[in-house]
Amino acid sequence: MSDVISAPTLVTSAIALLTIANPIGSLPIFLNLTKDFDRARQRRIGFLVGVAVFAVLTVSLLVGKFILEAFGIDLTSFRIAGNLLVASIGWGMLTAKQNVLTVADSQSPAVVPLAIPLIAGPGAISLVITFADDYPSPIDLLAGVGINLLVAGVIAVALFFAPEVARVVKPTGMSIVTRLFGLLLLSIAIQSIIGALAEAFPVLTK
């Protein structure tokens, strides 16, 4: 466990969280769920999704570890399980497997299903909890909140301008970006699993 988080680790953590959030890959689902809304409501929902994602990730960052402890779940076990989930999400992105989400006409999709579970799902939550476990100092947690804010901001901007972004990127471009994000996410998850296994079984590092 490191006392002070390094700049490369901050960058890696931000990339991992942004990758699993996958704002570009979420655009088609967002557009489908909001296709019957006027432009003003679409933009409002995009902004609210960013706010909800920030809230969920920050609460998970600050108190997620204590919730796990209350249920007697070991952090190393959670790290391995969480990163296996992250790896499965990355594999799904890489192989273009998508979940079909629907919402009632009278319901706002901002929190469910867009913020949870599409963007701030179990994989993203597991990432921020393990970040808090590895870097528990107040300064590091503040950096983690900053990462959450950055990622939530990118998501809010991407969804706010979803129709314009979709026209520029086009379906082929979004497919390429999603696969690239999936490969990066899978690589990061595997590296994290290897580190967790080394912590759980120190004899493997000798």
Coordinates of N, CA and C in Angstrom, one line a residue:
M1 N 0.9 -1.2 0.0 CA 0.0 0.0 0.0 C 0.9 1.2 0.0
S2 N 0.6 2.2 -0.9 CA 1.4 3.4 -1.0 C 0.9 4.5 -0.1
D3 N 1.9 5.3 0.5 CA 1.5 6.4 1.4 C 1.0 7.6 0.6
V4 N 1.7 7.8 -0.5 CA 1.3 9.0 -1.3 C 1.1 8.5 -2.8
I5 N -0.1 8.8 -3.3 CA -0.4 8.4 -4.7 C 0.5 9.2 -5.7
S6 N 1.0 8.4 -6.7 CA 1.8 9.1 -7.7 C 1.0 9.6 -8.9
A7 N 1.6 10.5 -9.6 CA 0.8 11.0 -10.8 C 0.5 10.0 -11.8
P8 N 1.4 9.0 -12.1 CA 1.0 8.0 -13.1 C -0.1 7.1 -12.6
T9 N -0.2 6.9 -11.3 CA -1.3 6.1 -10.7 C -2.6 6.8 -10.8
L10 N -2.5 8.2 -10.6 CA -3.7 9.0 -10.8 C -4.2 8.9 -12.2
V11 N -3.3 9.0 -13.2 CA -3.7 8.9 -14.6 C -4.3 7.6 -14.9
T12 N -3.6 6.5 -14.4 CA -4.1 5.2 -14.7 C -5.5 5.0 -14.1
S13 N -5.7 5.5 -12.8 CA -7.0 5.3 -12.2 C -8.1 6.1 -12.9
A14 N -7.8 7.3 -13.4 CA -8.7 8.0 -14.2 C -9.1 7.4 -15.5
I15 N -8.1 6.8 -16.2 CA -8.3 6.1 -17.4 C -9.2 4.9 -17.2
A16 N -8.9 4.1 -16.1 CA -9.7 2.9 -15.8 C -11.1 3.3 -15.6
L17 N -11.3 4.3 -14.8 CA -12.7 4.7 -14.4 C -13.5 5.3 -15.6
L18 N -12.8 6.1 -16.4 CA -13.4 6.6 -17.6 C -13.7 5.5 -18.6
T19 N -12.8 4.5 -18.7 CA -13.0 3.4 -19.6 C -14.2 2.6 -19.3
I20 N -14.3 2.3 -18.0 CA -15.5 1.5 -17.6 C -16.8 2.3 -17.7
A21 N -16.7 3.6 -17.5 CA -17.9 4.4 -17.7 C -18.3 4.5 -19.1
N22 N -17.3 4.5 -20.0 CA -17.5 4.5 -21.5 C -18.6 5.4 -22.0
P23 N -18.4 6.7 -21.8 CA -19.4 7.7 -22.3 C -19.7 7.6 -23.7
I24 N -18.7 7.4 -24.6 CA -19.0 7.3 -26.0 C -19.9 6.0 -26.3
G25 N -19.5 4.9 -25.7 CA -20.2 3.7 -25.9 C -21.7 3.7 -25.4
S26 N -21.9 4.6 -24.4 CA -23.2 4.8 -23.8 C -24.1 5.7 -24.6
L27 N -23.6 6.4 -25.6 CA -24.4 7.3 -26.4 C -25.6 6.7 -27.1
P28 N -25.4 5.5 -27.8 CA -26.5 4.9 -28.5 C -27.7 4.6 -27.5
I29 N -27.3 4.1 -26.3 CA -28.4 3.7 -25.4 C -29.1 5.0 -24.8
F30 N -28.3 6.0 -24.5 CA -28.8 7.3 -24.1 C -29.8 7.9 -25.1
L31 N -29.4 7.9 -26.4 CA -30.2 8.4 -27.4 C -31.5 7.6 -27.6
N32 N -31.4 6.3 -27.5 CA -32.5 5.4 -27.6 C -33.6 5.7 -26.5
L33 N -33.1 5.8 -25.3 CA -33.9 6.0 -24.1 C -34.6 7.4 -24.1
T34 N -33.9 8.4 -24.8 CA -34.4 9.8 -24.8 C -34.9 10.2 -26.1
K35 N -35.2 9.3 -27.0 CA -35.5 9.7 -28.4 C -36.9 10.4 -28.5
D36 N -37.7 10.2 -27.5 CA -39.1 10.8 -27.6 C -39.1 12.2 -26.8
F37 N -37.9 12.5 -26.2 CA -37.9 13.8 -25.4 C -37.5 14.9 -26.3
D38 N -37.9 16.1 -25.9 CA -37.4 17.3 -26.6 C -35.9 17.6 -26.3
R39 N -35.3 18.5 -27.1 CA -33.9 18.7 -26.9 C -33.5 19.2 -25.5
A40 N -34.3 20.1 -25.0 CA -34.0 20.7 -23.7 C -34.0 19.6 -22.6
R41 N -35.0 18.7 -22.6 CA -35.1 17.6 -21.6 C -34.0 16.6 -21.8
Q42 N -33.6 16.4 -23.1 CA -32.4 15.5 -23.3 C -31.2 16.0 -22.7
R43 N -30.9 17.3 -22.8 CA -29.7 17.9 -22.2 C -29.8 17.9 -20.7
R44 N -31.0 18.2 -20.2 CA -31.1 18.1 -18.7 C -30.9 16.8 -18.2
I45 N -31.3 15.7 -18.8 CA -31.1 14.4 -18.4 C -29.6 14.0 -18.5
G46 N -29.0 14.5 -19.6 CA -27.5 14.3 -19.7 C -26.8 14.9 -18.5
F47 N -27.1 16.1 -18.1 CA -26.5 16.7 -17.0 C -26.7 16.0 -15.7
L48 N -28.0 15.6 -15.5 CA -28.4 14.8 -14.3 C -27.7 13.5 -14.2
V49 N -27.4 12.9 -15.3 CA -26.7 11.6 -15.3 C -25.3 11.8 -14.7
G50 N -24.6 12.9 -15.2 CA -23.3 13.2 -14.6 C -23.3 13.5 -13.2
V51 N -24.3 14.2 -12.7 CA -24.5 14.5 -11.2 C -24.7 13.2 -10.5
A52 N -25.5 12.3 -11.0 CA -25.8 11.0 -10.3 C -24.6 10.1 -10.3
V53 N -23.9 10.1 -11.4 CA -22.7 9.3 -11.4 C -21.6 9.8 -10.4
F54 N -21.5 11.1 -10.3 CA -20.5 11.6 -9.3 C -20.9 11.3 -7.9
A55 N -22.2 11.4 -7.6 CA -22.7 11.1 -6.3 C -22.5 9.6 -5.9
V56 N -22.8 8.7 -6.8 CA -22.7 7.3 -6.5 C -21.2 6.9 -6.3
L57 N -20.4 7.4 -7.2 CA -18.9 7.0 -7.1 C -18.3 7.6 -5.9
T58 N -18.7 8.9 -5.5 CA -18.1 9.5 -4.4 C -18.5 8.8 -3.1
V59 N -19.8 8.5 -2.9 CA -20.3 7.8 -1.8 C -19.6 6.4 -1.7
S60 N -19.4 5.8 -2.8 CA -18.7 4.5 -2.8 C -17.2 4.6 -2.4
L61 N -16.6 5.7 -2.8 CA -15.2 6.0 -2.5 C -15.1 6.2 -1.0
L62 N -16.0 7.0 -0.4 CA -15.8 7.4 1.0 C -16.3 6.4 2.0
V63 N -17.3 5.6 1.7 CA -17.9 4.7 2.7 C -18.0 3.3 2.2
G64 N -17.7 3.0 1.0 CA -17.8 1.7 0.4 C -17.0 0.6 1.2
K65 N -15.8 1.0 1.6 CA -15.0 0.1 2.4 C -15.6 -0.3 3.7
F66 N -16.2 0.6 4.4 CA -16.9 0.4 5.7 C -18.1 -0.5 5.5
I67 N -18.8 -0.3 4.4 CA -20.0 -1.2 4.1 C -19.5 -2.6 3.9
L68 N -18.4 -2.8 3.2 CA -17.9 -4.2 3.0 C -17.4 -4.8 4.4
E69 N -16.8 -4.0 5.2 CA -16.4 -4.5 6.5 C -17.5 -4.9 7.4
A70 N -18.6 -4.1 7.2 CA -19.8 -4.4 8.0 C -20.4 -5.8 7.6
F71 N -20.2 -6.2 6.4 CA -20.7 -7.5 5.9 C -19.6 -8.6 6.0
G72 N -18.4 -8.2 6.5 CA -17.4 -9.2 6.7 C -16.7 -9.6 5.4
I73 N -16.7 -8.7 4.4 CA -16.1 -9.1 3.1 C -14.7 -8.6 3.1
D74 N -13.7 -9.5 2.8 CA -12.3 -9.1 2.8 C -12.0 -8.3 1.5
L75 N -11.2 -7.2 1.7 CA -10.9 -6.3 0.6 C -10.2 -6.9 -0.5
T76 N -9.3 -7.9 -0.2 CA -8.6 -8.5 -1.3 C -9.5 -9.4 -2.1
S77 N -10.4 -10.1 -1.5 CA -11.4 -10.9 -2.2 C -12.3 -10.0 -3.0
F78 N -12.7 -8.9 -2.5 CA -13.5 -7.9 -3.2 C -12.8 -7.4 -4.4
R79 N -11.5 -7.1 -4.2 CA -10.7 -6.6 -5.3 C -10.6 -7.6 -6.5
I80 N -10.4 -8.9 -6.1 CA -10.3 -9.9 -7.2 C -11.7 -10.0 -7.9
A81 N -12.7 -10.1 -7.1 CA -14.1 -10.3 -7.6 C -14.5 -9.1 -8.5
G82 N -14.2 -7.9 -7.9 CA -14.5 -6.7 -8.6 C -13.8 -6.6 -10.0
N83 N -12.5 -6.9 -10.0 CA -11.8 -6.8 -11.2 C -12.1 -7.9 -12.2
L84 N -12.6 -9.1 -11.7 CA -13.1 -10.1 -12.6 C -14.3 -9.5 -13.3
L85 N -15.2 -8.8 -12.6 CA -16.3 -8.2 -13.2 C -15.9 -7.1 -14.2
V86 N -14.9 -6.3 -13.8 CA -14.4 -5.3 -14.7 C -13.9 -6.0 -16.0
A87 N -13.1 -7.1 -15.8 CA -12.6 -7.8 -17.0 C -13.7 -8.3 -17.9
S88 N -14.8 -8.8 -17.3 CA -15.9 -9.3 -18.1 C -16.6 -8.2 -18.8
I89 N -16.7 -7.0 -18.2 CA -17.2 -5.8 -18.9 C -16.4 -5.4 -20.1
G90 N -15.0 -5.4 -19.8 CA -14.1 -5.1 -20.9 C -14.2 -6.1 -22.0
W91 N -14.4 -7.4 -21.7 CA -14.5 -8.4 -22.7 C -15.8 -8.2 -23.5
G92 N -16.8 -7.8 -22.8 CA -18.1 -7.6 -23.5 C -18.0 -6.4 -24.4
M93 N -17.3 -5.3 -24.0 CA -17.1 -4.2 -24.9 C -16.2 -4.5 -26.1
L94 N -15.2 -5.4 -25.8 CA -14.3 -5.8 -26.9 C -15.0 -6.6 -28.0
T95 N -15.9 -7.5 -27.5 CA -16.7 -8.4 -28.4 C -18.0 -7.8 -28.8
A96 N -18.3 -6.5 -28.5 CA -19.5 -5.9 -28.9 C -20.8 -6.5 -28.3
K97 N -20.7 -7.0 -27.1 CA -21.9 -7.5 -26.4 C -22.5 -6.4 -25.6
Q98 N -23.8 -6.1 -25.8 CA -24.5 -5.0 -25.2 C -25.7 -5.4 -24.5
N99 N -26.0 -4.8 -23.4 CA -27.2 -5.0 -22.6 C -28.3 -4.1 -23.2
V100 N -29.5 -4.7 -23.3 CA -30.7 -3.9 -23.8 C -31.4 -3.3 -22.6
L101 N -31.5 -2.0 -22.5 CA -32.1 -1.3 -21.3 C -33.4 -0.6 -21.8
T102 N -34.4 -0.7 -21.0 CA -35.6 0.0 -21.3 C -36.1 0.8 -20.1
V103 N -37.0 1.8 -20.3 CA -37.5 2.6 -19.3 C -38.9 3.0 -19.6
A104 N -39.8 3.1 -18.6 CA -41.2 3.5 -18.8 C -41.2 4.9 -19.4
D105 N -42.3 5.2 -20.1 CA -42.4 6.5 -20.8 C -42.4 7.7 -19.8
S106 N -43.1 7.4 -18.6 CA -43.2 8.5 -17.6 C -42.0 8.6 -16.7
Q107 N -41.1 7.8 -16.8 CA -39.9 7.7 -15.9 C -38.7 8.4 -16.5
S108 N -38.0 9.2 -15.7 CA -36.7 9.8 -16.2 C -35.6 8.7 -16.1
P109 N -34.9 8.5 -17.1 CA -33.8 7.5 -17.1 C -32.5 8.0 -16.6
A110 N -32.5 9.2 -16.0 CA -31.2 9.8 -15.6 C -30.5 8.9 -14.5
V111 N -31.2 8.5 -13.5 CA -30.6 7.7 -12.4 C -30.6 6.2 -12.8
V112 N -31.7 5.7 -13.1 CA -31.9 4.3 -13.5 C -32.6 4.3 -14.9
P113 N -32.0 3.7 -15.9 CA -30.8 2.8 -15.8 C -29.5 3.5 -16.3
L114 N -29.5 4.8 -16.6 CA -28.3 5.4 -17.2 C -27.2 5.5 -16.2
A115 N -27.4 6.2 -15.1 CA -26.3 6.3 -14.1 C -26.0 5.0 -13.4
I116 N -27.1 4.3 -13.0 CA -27.0 2.9 -12.4 C -27.9 2.0 -13.2
P117 N -27.5 0.9 -13.7 CA -26.2 0.3 -13.6 C -25.3 0.5 -14.9
L118 N -25.8 1.3 -15.9 CA -25.1 1.4 -17.1 C -23.7 2.1 -17.0
I119 N -23.6 3.2 -16.2 CA -22.3 3.9 -16.2 C -21.6 3.7 -14.8
A120 N -22.3 4.0 -13.7 CA -21.7 3.8 -12.4 C -22.2 2.4 -11.9
G121 N -21.9 1.4 -12.5 CA -22.3 0.0 -12.2 C -21.3 -0.6 -11.2
P122 N -21.5 -1.9 -11.0 CA -20.6 -2.6 -10.0 C -19.2 -2.5 -10.3
G123 N -18.8 -2.5 -11.6 CA -17.4 -2.4 -12.0 C -16.8 -1.1 -11.6
A124 N -17.5 0.0 -11.9 CA -17.0 1.3 -11.5 C -16.9 1.5 -10.0
I125 N -17.9 1.0 -9.3 CA -18.0 1.0 -7.8 C -16.8 0.3 -7.2
S126 N -16.6 -0.9 -7.8 CA -15.4 -1.7 -7.2 C -14.1 -1.0 -7.4
L127 N -14.0 -0.3 -8.6 CA -12.7 0.4 -8.8 C -12.5 1.5 -7.8
V128 N -13.5 2.3 -7.4 CA -13.3 3.4 -6.5 C -13.1 2.9 -5.1
I129 N -13.8 1.7 -4.7 CA -13.6 1.2 -3.4 C -12.2 0.7 -3.2
T130 N -11.6 0.0 -4.2 CA -10.3 -0.5 -4.1 C -9.3 0.6 -4.1
F131 N -9.6 1.7 -4.9 CA -8.8 2.9 -4.8 C -8.7 3.5 -3.4
A132 N -9.8 3.6 -2.8 CA -9.8 4.1 -1.4 C -9.1 3.2 -0.4
D133 N -9.1 1.9 -0.7 CA -8.4 0.9 0.2 C -6.9 1.1 0.0
D134 N -6.4 1.3 -1.3 CA -5.0 1.4 -1.5 C -4.5 2.8 -1.1
Y135 N -5.3 3.8 -1.2 CA -4.8 5.2 -0.9 C -5.8 5.9 0.0
P136 N -5.7 5.5 1.3 CA -6.7 6.0 2.3 C -6.5 7.4 2.9
S137 N -5.4 8.0 2.6 CA -5.1 9.3 3.2 C -6.1 10.4 2.7
P138 N -6.4 11.4 3.5 CA -7.3 12.5 3.1 C -7.0 13.1 1.8
I139 N -5.7 13.3 1.5 CA -5.3 13.9 0.3 C -5.5 13.0 -0.9
D140 N -5.3 11.7 -0.7 CA -5.5 10.7 -1.8 C -7.0 10.6 -2.0
L141 N -7.8 10.6 -1.0 CA -9.3 10.5 -1.2 C -9.8 11.7 -1.9
L142 N -9.2 12.9 -1.6 CA -9.6 14.1 -2.3 C -9.2 14.0 -3.8
A143 N -8.1 13.4 -4.0 CA -7.7 13.1 -5.4 C -8.7 12.2 -6.1
G144 N -9.1 11.2 -5.3 CA -10.2 10.3 -5.9 C -11.5 11.0 -6.2
V145 N -11.9 11.9 -5.3 CA -13.1 12.7 -5.6 C -12.9 13.5 -6.8
G146 N -11.7 14.1 -7.0 CA -11.3 14.8 -8.2 C -11.5 14.0 -9.5
I147 N -11.0 12.7 -9.4 CA -11.1 11.8 -10.5 C -12.6 11.6 -10.8
N148 N -13.4 11.3 -9.8 CA -14.8 11.1 -9.9 C -15.5 12.3 -10.6
L149 N -15.1 13.5 -10.2 CA -15.6 14.7 -10.8 C -15.3 14.9 -12.2
L150 N -14.0 14.6 -12.5 CA -13.5 14.6 -13.9 C -14.3 13.7 -14.8
V151 N -14.4 12.4 -14.4 CA -15.1 11.4 -15.1 C -16.6 11.8 -15.3
A152 N -17.3 12.2 -14.2 CA -18.7 12.6 -14.3 C -18.8 13.8 -15.2
G153 N -17.9 14.7 -15.2 CA -17.9 15.9 -16.1 C -17.9 15.5 -17.5
V154 N -17.0 14.5 -17.9 CA -16.8 14.1 -19.2 C -18.1 13.4 -19.7
I155 N -18.7 12.6 -18.8 CA -20.0 11.9 -19.1 C -21.1 12.9 -19.3
A156 N -21.2 13.9 -18.4 CA -22.3 14.9 -18.6 C -22.1 15.7 -19.9
V157 N -20.9 16.0 -20.2 CA -20.7 16.8 -21.5 C -21.0 15.9 -22.7
A158 N -20.5 14.6 -22.7 CA -20.8 13.7 -23.8 C -22.3 13.5 -24.0
L159 N -23.0 13.3 -22.9 CA -24.5 13.1 -23.0 C -25.2 14.4 -23.4
F160 N -24.7 15.5 -22.8 CA -25.4 16.8 -23.1 C -25.3 17.1 -24.6
F161 N -24.2 16.7 -25.2 CA -24.1 16.9 -26.7 C -24.2 15.6 -27.5
A162 N -25.0 14.7 -26.9 CA -25.1 13.4 -27.5 C -25.4 13.4 -29.0
P163 N -26.5 14.1 -29.4 CA -26.9 14.0 -30.8 C -25.7 14.6 -31.7
E164 N -25.1 15.6 -31.3 CA -24.0 16.2 -32.1 C -22.8 15.3 -32.1
V165 N -22.5 14.7 -31.0 CA -21.3 13.7 -30.9 C -21.6 12.5 -31.8
A166 N -22.8 12.0 -31.7 CA -23.2 10.8 -32.5 C -23.0 11.1 -34.0
R167 N -23.4 12.3 -34.4 CA -23.3 12.7 -35.9 C -21.9 12.8 -36.3
V168 N -21.0 13.2 -35.4 CA -19.6 13.4 -35.7 C -18.9 12.0 -35.7
V169 N -19.1 11.2 -34.6 CA -18.4 10.0 -34.5 C -18.9 8.9 -35.4
K170 N -20.2 8.9 -35.6 CA -20.9 7.9 -36.4 C -20.9 6.5 -35.8
P171 N -21.8 5.6 -36.2 CA -21.8 4.3 -35.5 C -20.5 3.5 -35.7
T172 N -19.9 3.6 -36.8 CA -18.6 2.9 -37.0 C -17.5 3.4 -36.0
G173 N -17.5 4.7 -35.9 CA -16.5 5.3 -35.0 C -16.8 4.9 -33.5
M174 N -18.1 4.9 -33.1 CA -18.4 4.5 -31.8 C -18.1 3.1 -31.5
S175 N -18.2 2.2 -32.5 CA -17.9 0.8 -32.4 C -16.4 0.7 -32.2
I176 N -15.6 1.4 -32.9 CA -14.1 1.3 -32.8 C -13.7 1.8 -31.4
V177 N -14.2 3.0 -30.9 CA -13.9 3.5 -29.6 C -14.3 2.5 -28.5
T178 N -15.5 1.9 -28.6 CA -15.9 1.0 -27.6 C -15.0 -0.2 -27.5
R179 N -14.5 -0.7 -28.6 CA -13.6 -1.9 -28.6 C -12.3 -1.5 -28.1
L180 N -11.8 -0.3 -28.4 CA -10.5 0.2 -27.9 C -10.6 0.3 -26.4
F181 N -11.7 0.9 -25.9 CA -11.9 1.1 -24.5 C -12.0 -0.3 -23.8
G182 N -12.6 -1.2 -24.4 CA -12.7 -2.6 -23.9 C -11.4 -3.2 -23.7
L183 N -10.5 -3.1 -24.7 CA -9.1 -3.7 -24.6 C -8.3 -3.1 -23.5
L184 N -8.4 -1.7 -23.4 CA -7.7 -1.0 -22.3 C -8.2 -1.5 -20.9
L185 N -9.5 -1.6 -20.8 CA -10.1 -2.0 -19.6 C -9.8 -3.4 -19.2
L186 N -9.8 -4.3 -20.1 CA -9.4 -5.7 -19.9 C -8.0 -5.8 -19.4
S187 N -7.1 -5.0 -20.0 CA -5.7 -5.0 -19.6 C -5.5 -4.5 -18.2
I188 N -6.2 -3.4 -17.9 CA -6.0 -2.8 -16.6 C -6.6 -3.8 -15.5
A189 N -7.7 -4.5 -15.8 CA -8.3 -5.4 -14.9 C -7.4 -6.6 -14.6
I190 N -6.8 -7.1 -15.7 CA -5.9 -8.3 -15.5 C -4.7 -7.9 -14.6
Q191 N -4.2 -6.7 -14.9 CA -3.0 -6.3 -14.1 C -3.4 -6.1 -12.6
S192 N -4.6 -5.6 -12.4 CA -5.1 -5.5 -11.0 C -5.3 -6.8 -10.3
I193 N -5.8 -7.8 -11.1 CA -6.1 -9.1 -10.5 C -4.7 -9.8 -10.2
I194 N -3.7 -9.6 -11.0 CA -2.4 -10.2 -10.7 C -1.9 -9.6 -9.4
G195 N -2.0 -8.2 -9.3 CA -1.5 -7.6 -8.0 C -2.3 -8.1 -6.8
A196 N -3.6 -8.3 -6.9 CA -4.4 -8.8 -5.8 C -4.0 -10.2 -5.4
L197 N -3.8 -11.0 -6.5 CA -3.4 -12.4 -6.2 C -2.0 -12.5 -5.5
A198 N -1.1 -11.6 -5.9 CA 0.2 -11.5 -5.2 C 0.0 -11.1 -3.8
E199 N -0.9 -10.3 -3.5 CA -1.2 -9.9 -2.1 C -1.8 -11.0 -1.3
A200 N -2.7 -11.7 -2.0 CA -3.4 -12.8 -1.3 C -2.5 -14.0 -1.1
F201 N -1.6 -14.2 -2.0 CA -0.7 -15.4 -2.0 C 0.8 -14.9 -2.1
P202 N 1.4 -14.3 -1.0 CA 2.7 -13.8 -1.1 C 3.8 -14.7 -1.6
V203 N 3.5 -16.0 -1.4 CA 4.5 -17.0 -1.8 C 4.7 -17.0 -3.3
L204 N 3.7 -16.5 -4.0 CA 3.8 -16.5 -5.5 C 4.9 -15.5 -5.9
T205 N 5.2 -14.5 -5.1 CA 6.1 -13.4 -5.5 C 7.5 -13.8 -5.1
K206 N 7.7 -14.9 -4.4 CA 9.1 -15.3 -3.9 C 9.8 -16.1 -5.0

